[in-house]
JSON list of C-alpha atoms in Angstrom, two decimals:
[
{"chain": "T", "resi": 15, "resn": "MET", "atom": "CA", "xyz": [16.85, -4.41, -1.10]},
{"chain": "T", "resi": 16, "resn": "ASN", "atom": "CA", "xyz": [13.64, -3.53, -3.18]},
{"chain": "T", "resi": 17, "resn": "ALA", "atom": "CA", "xyz": [10.77, -5.74, -3.16]},
{"chain": "T", "resi": 18, "resn": "LEU", "atom": "CA", "xyz": [8.16, -6.03, -5.95]},
{"chain": "T", "resi": 19, "resn": "PRO", "atom": "CA", "xyz": [4.78, -4.93, -5.00]},
{"chain": "T", "resi": 20, "resn": "VAL", "atom": "CA", "xyz": [2.29, -7.50, -4.27]},
{"chain": "T", "resi": 21, "resn": "THR", "atom": "CA", "xyz": [-0.03, -8.69, -7.23]},
{"chain": "T", "resi": 22, "resn": "ILE", "atom": "CA", "xyz": [-2.89, -10.82, -6.86]},
{"chain": "T", "resi": 23, "resn": "ASP", "atom": "CA", "xyz": [-4.37, -12.76, -9.89]},
{"chain": "T", "resi": 24, "resn": "THR", "atom": "CA", "xyz": [-7.88, -12.71, -9.50]},
{"chain": "T", "resi": 25, "resn": "SER", "atom": "CA", "xyz": [-8.49, -13.66, -13.35]},
{"chain": "T", "resi": 26, "resn": "ALA", "atom": "CA", "xyz": [-9.64, -17.09, -12.58]},
{"chain": "T", "resi": 27, "resn": "GLY", "atom": "CA", "xyz": [-12.31, -15.90, -9.73]},
{"chain": "T", "resi": 28, "resn": "SER", "atom": "CA", "xyz": [-11.81, -16.85, -6.32]},
{"chain": "T", "resi": 29, "resn": "CYS", "atom": "CA", "xyz": [-8.44, -18.11, -5.04]},
{"chain": "T", "resi": 30, "resn": "CYS", "atom": "CA", "xyz": [-9.74, -21.73, -4.54]},
{"chain": "T", "resi": 31, "resn": "ALA", "atom": "CA", "xyz": [-12.74, -24.01, -4.85]},
{"chain": "T", "resi": 32, "resn": "PRO", "atom": "CA", "xyz": [-15.52, -23.98, -2.16]},
{"chain": "T", "resi": 33, "resn": "GLY", "atom": "CA", "xyz": [-14.13, -25.89, 0.91]},
{"chain": "T", "resi": 34, "resn": "GLN", "atom": "CA", "xyz": [-10.62, -26.02, -0.15]},
{"chain": "T", "resi": 35, "resn": "ALA", "atom": "CA", "xyz": [-7.96, -23.67, 1.36]},
{"chain": "T", "resi": 36, "resn": "MET", "atom": "CA", "xyz": [-6.09, -21.34, -0.59]},
{"chain": "T", "resi": 37, "resn": "ASP", "atom": "CA", "xyz": [-2.39, -22.24, -1.53]},
{"chain": "T", "resi": 38, "resn": "ASP", "atom": "CA", "xyz": [0.62, -20.78, 0.50]},
{"chain": "T", "resi": 39, "resn": "GLY", "atom": "CA", "xyz": [1.66, -18.38, -2.20]},
{"chain": "T", "resi": 40, "resn": "THR", "atom": "CA", "xyz": [-1.64, -16.47, -2.22]},
{"chain": "T", "resi": 41, "resn": "ALA", "atom": "CA", "xyz": [-2.08, -16.61, 1.46]},
{"chain": "T", "resi": 42, "resn": "HIS", "atom": "CA", "xyz": [1.21, -14.83, 1.53]},
{"chain": "T", "resi": 43, "resn": "ASP", "atom": "CA", "xyz": [0.40, -12.24, -0.99]},
{"chain": "T", "resi": 44, "resn": "LEU", "atom": "CA", "xyz": [-2.93, -11.51, 0.82]},
{"chain": "T", "resi": 45, "resn": "ALA", "atom": "CA", "xyz": [-1.24, -11.20, 4.36]},
{"chain": "T", "resi": 46, "resn": "LYS", "atom": "CA", "xyz": [1.03, -8.77, 3.00]},
{"chain": "T", "resi": 47, "resn": "VAL", "atom": "CA", "xyz": [-1.71, -6.40, 1.88]},
{"chain": "T", "resi": 48, "resn": "PHE", "atom": "CA", "xyz": [-3.89, -6.91, 5.03]},
{"chain": "T", "resi": 49, "resn": "LYS", "atom": "CA", "xyz": [-0.86, -6.62, 7.39]},
{"chain": "T", "resi": 50, "resn": "ALA", "atom": "CA", "xyz": [0.15, -3.17, 5.62]},
{"chain": "T", "resi": 51, "resn": "LEU", "atom": "CA", "xyz": [-3.36, -2.00, 6.66]},
{"chain": "T", "resi": 52, "resn": "GLY", "atom": "CA", "xyz": [-3.09, -3.51, 10.07]},
{"chain": "T", "resi": 53, "resn": "ASP", "atom": "CA", "xyz": [-1.73, -0.01, 11.39]},
{"chain": "T", "resi": 54, "resn": "PRO", "atom": "CA", "xyz": [-3.98, 2.91, 11.89]},
{"chain": "T", "resi": 55, "resn": "THR", "atom": "CA", "xyz": [-1.16, 5.28, 10.51]},
{"chain": "T", "resi": 56, "resn": "ARG", "atom": "CA", "xyz": [-0.92, 3.50, 7.24]},
{"chain": "T", "resi": 57, "resn": "VAL", "atom": "CA", "xyz": [-4.92, 3.17, 6.85]},
{"chain": "T", "resi": 58, "resn": "LYS", "atom": "CA", "xyz": [-4.80, 7.26, 7.44]},
{"chain": "T", "resi": 59, "resn": "LEU", "atom": "CA", "xyz": [-2.19, 7.73, 5.20]},
{"chain": "T", "resi": 60, "resn": "LEU", "atom": "CA", "xyz": [-3.72, 5.69, 2.49]},
{"chain": "T", "resi": 61, "resn": "SER", "atom": "CA", "xyz": [-6.99, 7.49, 3.05]},
{"chain": "T", "resi": 62, "resn": "MET", "atom": "CA", "xyz": [-5.39, 10.87, 2.63]},
{"chain": "T", "resi": 63, "resn": "ILE", "atom": "CA", "xyz": [-3.63, 9.82, -0.71]},
{"chain": "T", "resi": 64, "resn": "VAL", "atom": "CA", "xyz": [-6.73, 8.12, -2.07]},
{"chain": "T", "resi": 65, "resn": "SER", "atom": "CA", "xyz": [-9.01, 11.27, -1.15]},
{"chain": "T", "resi": 66, "resn": "SER", "atom": "CA", "xyz": [-6.38, 13.90, -2.54]},
{"chain": "T", "resi": 67, "resn": "SER", "atom": "CA", "xyz": [-7.79, 16.11, -5.34]},
{"chain": "T", "resi": 68, "resn": "ALA", "atom": "CA", "xyz": [-4.46, 16.13, -7.08]},
{"chain": "T", "resi": 69, "resn": "GLY", "atom": "CA", "xyz": [-4.49, 12.15, -7.17]},
{"chain": "T", "resi": 70, "resn": "GLU", "atom": "CA", "xyz": [-1.22, 11.99, -5.27]},
{"chain": "T", "resi": 71, "resn": "MET", "atom": "CA", "xyz": [0.53, 13.43, -2.33]},
{"chain": "T", "resi": 72, "resn": "CYS", "atom": "CA", "xyz": [4.04, 14.37, -1.33]},
{"chain": "T", "resi": 73, "resn": "VAL", "atom": "CA", "xyz": [5.55, 12.72, 1.76]},
{"chain": "T", "resi": 74, "resn": "CYS", "atom": "CA", "xyz": [6.17, 16.55, 2.84]},
{"chain": "T", "resi": 75, "resn": "ASP", "atom": "CA", "xyz": [2.56, 16.98, 3.12]},
{"chain": "T", "resi": 76, "resn": "LEU", "atom": "CA", "xyz": [1.67, 13.73, 5.01]},
{"chain": "T", "resi": 77, "resn": "THR", "atom": "CA", "xyz": [4.01, 14.05, 8.06]},
{"chain": "T", "resi": 78, "resn": "ASP", "atom": "CA", "xyz": [1.73, 17.02, 9.83]},
{"chain": "T", "resi": 79, "resn": "PRO", "atom": "CA", "xyz": [-1.56, 15.24, 9.84]},
{"chain": "T", "resi": 80, "resn": "VAL", "atom": "CA", "xyz": [-0.16, 12.01, 11.18]},
{"chain": "T", "resi": 81, "resn": "GLY", "atom": "CA", "xyz": [2.11, 13.79, 13.64]},
{"chain": "T", "resi": 82, "resn": "LEU", "atom": "CA", "xyz": [5.13, 11.73, 12.93]},
{"chain": "T", "resi": 83, "resn": "SER", "atom": "CA", "xyz": [8.45, 12.67, 11.55]},
{"chain": "T", "resi": 84, "resn": "GLN", "atom": "CA", "xyz": [9.58, 12.49, 7.81]},
{"chain": "T", "resi": 85, "resn": "PRO", "atom": "CA", "xyz": [11.68, 9.13, 8.32]},
{"chain": "T", "resi": 86, "resn": "THR", "atom": "CA", "xyz": [8.68, 7.49, 10.05]},
{"chain": "T", "resi": 87, "resn": "VAL", "atom": "CA", "xyz": [6.06, 8.41, 7.48]},
{"chain": "T", "resi": 88, "resn": "SER", "atom": "CA", "xyz": [8.66, 7.19, 4.77]},
{"chain": "T", "resi": 89, "resn": "HIS", "atom": "CA", "xyz": [8.99, 3.93, 6.44]},
{"chain": "T", "resi": 90, "resn": "HIS", "atom": "CA", "xyz": [5.09, 3.23, 6.55]},
{"chain": "T", "resi": 91, "resn": "MET", "atom": "CA", "xyz": [4.76, 4.35, 3.12]},
{"chain": "T", "resi": 92, "resn": "LYS", "atom": "CA", "xyz": [7.51, 1.86, 2.05]},
{"chain": "T", "resi": 93, "resn": "LEU", "atom": "CA", "xyz": [5.25, -0.79, 3.46]},
{"chain": "T", "resi": 94, "resn": "LEU", "atom": "CA", "xyz": [2.08, 0.50, 1.49]},
{"chain": "T", "resi": 95, "resn": "VAL", "atom": "CA", "xyz": [4.26, 0.48, -1.71]},
{"chain": "T", "resi": 96, "resn": "GLU", "atom": "CA", "xyz": [5.57, -3.11, -1.01]},
{"chain": "T", "resi": 97, "resn": "ALA", "atom": "CA", "xyz": [2.02, -4.01, -0.54]},
{"chain": "T", "resi": 98, "resn": "GLY", "atom": "CA", "xyz": [1.02, -2.72, -3.80]},
{"chain": "T", "resi": 99, "resn": "LEU", "atom": "CA", "xyz": [-1.48, -0.23, -2.29]},
{"chain": "T", "resi": 100, "resn": "VAL", "atom": "CA", "xyz": [0.28, 2.88, -3.49]},
{"chain": "T", "resi": 101, "resn": "THR", "atom": "CA", "xyz": [3.07, 3.88, -5.97]},
{"chain": "T", "resi": 102, "resn": "ARG", "atom": "CA", "xyz": [5.99, 6.00, -5.47]},
{"chain": "T", "resi": 103, "resn": "GLU", "atom": "CA", "xyz": [7.73, 8.62, -7.71]},
{"chain": "T", "resi": 104, "resn": "GLN", "atom": "CA", "xyz": [10.89, 10.50, -6.71]},
{"chain": "T", "resi": 105, "resn": "ARG", "atom": "CA", "xyz": [11.05, 14.17, -7.78]},
{"chain": "T", "resi": 106, "resn": "GLY", "atom": "CA", "xyz": [14.05, 15.95, -6.57]},
{"chain": "T", "resi": 107, "resn": "LYS", "atom": "CA", "xyz": [14.36, 15.31, -2.82]},
{"chain": "T", "resi": 108, "resn": "TRP", "atom": "CA", "xyz": [10.65, 14.42, -2.39]},
{"chain": "T", "resi": 109, "resn": "ALA", "atom": "CA", "xyz": [8.83, 11.43, -2.89]},
{"chain": "T", "resi": 110, "resn": "TYR", "atom": "CA", "xyz": [5.17, 11.44, -4.38]},
{"chain": "T", "resi": 111, "resn": "TYR", "atom": "CA", "xyz": [2.67, 8.67, -3.67]},
{"chain": "T", "resi": 112, "resn": "GLN", "atom": "CA", "xyz": [-0.29, 7.46, -5.95]},
{"chain": "T", "resi": 113, "resn": "PRO", "atom": "CA", "xyz": [-2.90, 5.16, -5.07]},
{"chain": "T", "resi": 114, "resn": "THR", "atom": "CA", "xyz": [-2.81, 2.13, -7.12]},
{"chain": "T", "resi": 115, "resn": "THR", "atom": "CA", "xyz": [-6.18, 0.83, -8.65]},
{"chain": "T", "resi": 116, "resn": "GLY", "atom": "CA", "xyz": [-7.35, -2.73, -7.46]},
{"chain": "T", "resi": 117, "resn": "THR", "atom": "CA", "xyz": [-5.05, -4.18, -5.30]},
{"chain": "T", "resi": 118, "resn": "LEU", "atom": "CA", "xyz": [-7.23, -3.98, -2.28]},
{"chain": "T", "resi": 119, "resn": "ALA", "atom": "CA", "xyz": [-10.33, -4.93, -4.08]},
{"chain": "T", "resi": 120, "resn": "ASP", "atom": "CA", "xyz": [-8.39, -7.95, -5.69]},
{"chain": "T", "resi": 121, "resn": "ALA", "atom": "CA", "xyz": [-7.19, -8.97, -2.28]},
{"chain": "T", "resi": 122, "resn": "ALA", "atom": "CA", "xyz": [-10.76, -8.90, -0.99]},
{"chain": "T", "resi": 123, "resn": "LYS", "atom": "CA", "xyz": [-12.38, -10.69, -4.00]},
{"chain": "T", "resi": 124, "resn": "ALA", "atom": "CA", "xyz": [-9.46, -13.43, -3.49]},
{"chain": "T", "resi": 125, "resn": "LEU", "atom": "CA", "xyz": [-10.30, -13.61, -0.01]},
{"chain": "T", "resi": 126, "resn": "LEU", "atom": "CA", "xyz": [-14.02, -13.70, -0.24]},
{"chain": "T", "resi": 127, "resn": "GLY", "atom": "CA", "xyz": [-14.42, -15.04, -3.53]}
]
């Protein structure tokens, strides 16, 4: 099952009025982003992709730095894609990942106002 990436609407400013809790849908979307970053391996993977001079990285180049097998790295990357933190492009047998712009900033903005 392919899940759509998380999108957080910050066009209206903060998620809720002062002293008012956010709605369940917004809380769910924010939790998905922050949960994806709740694992040190995924934080490291995202950091590597963001700092790549090419602006993207192949899954084949992500396995050695984190010391995990390709299937395990692919699982971590799937969670980052589902959270909207990276995009995935299939090229032959390899997947390439690019960072998205704004998802993490939008999540922080929605939470902090």
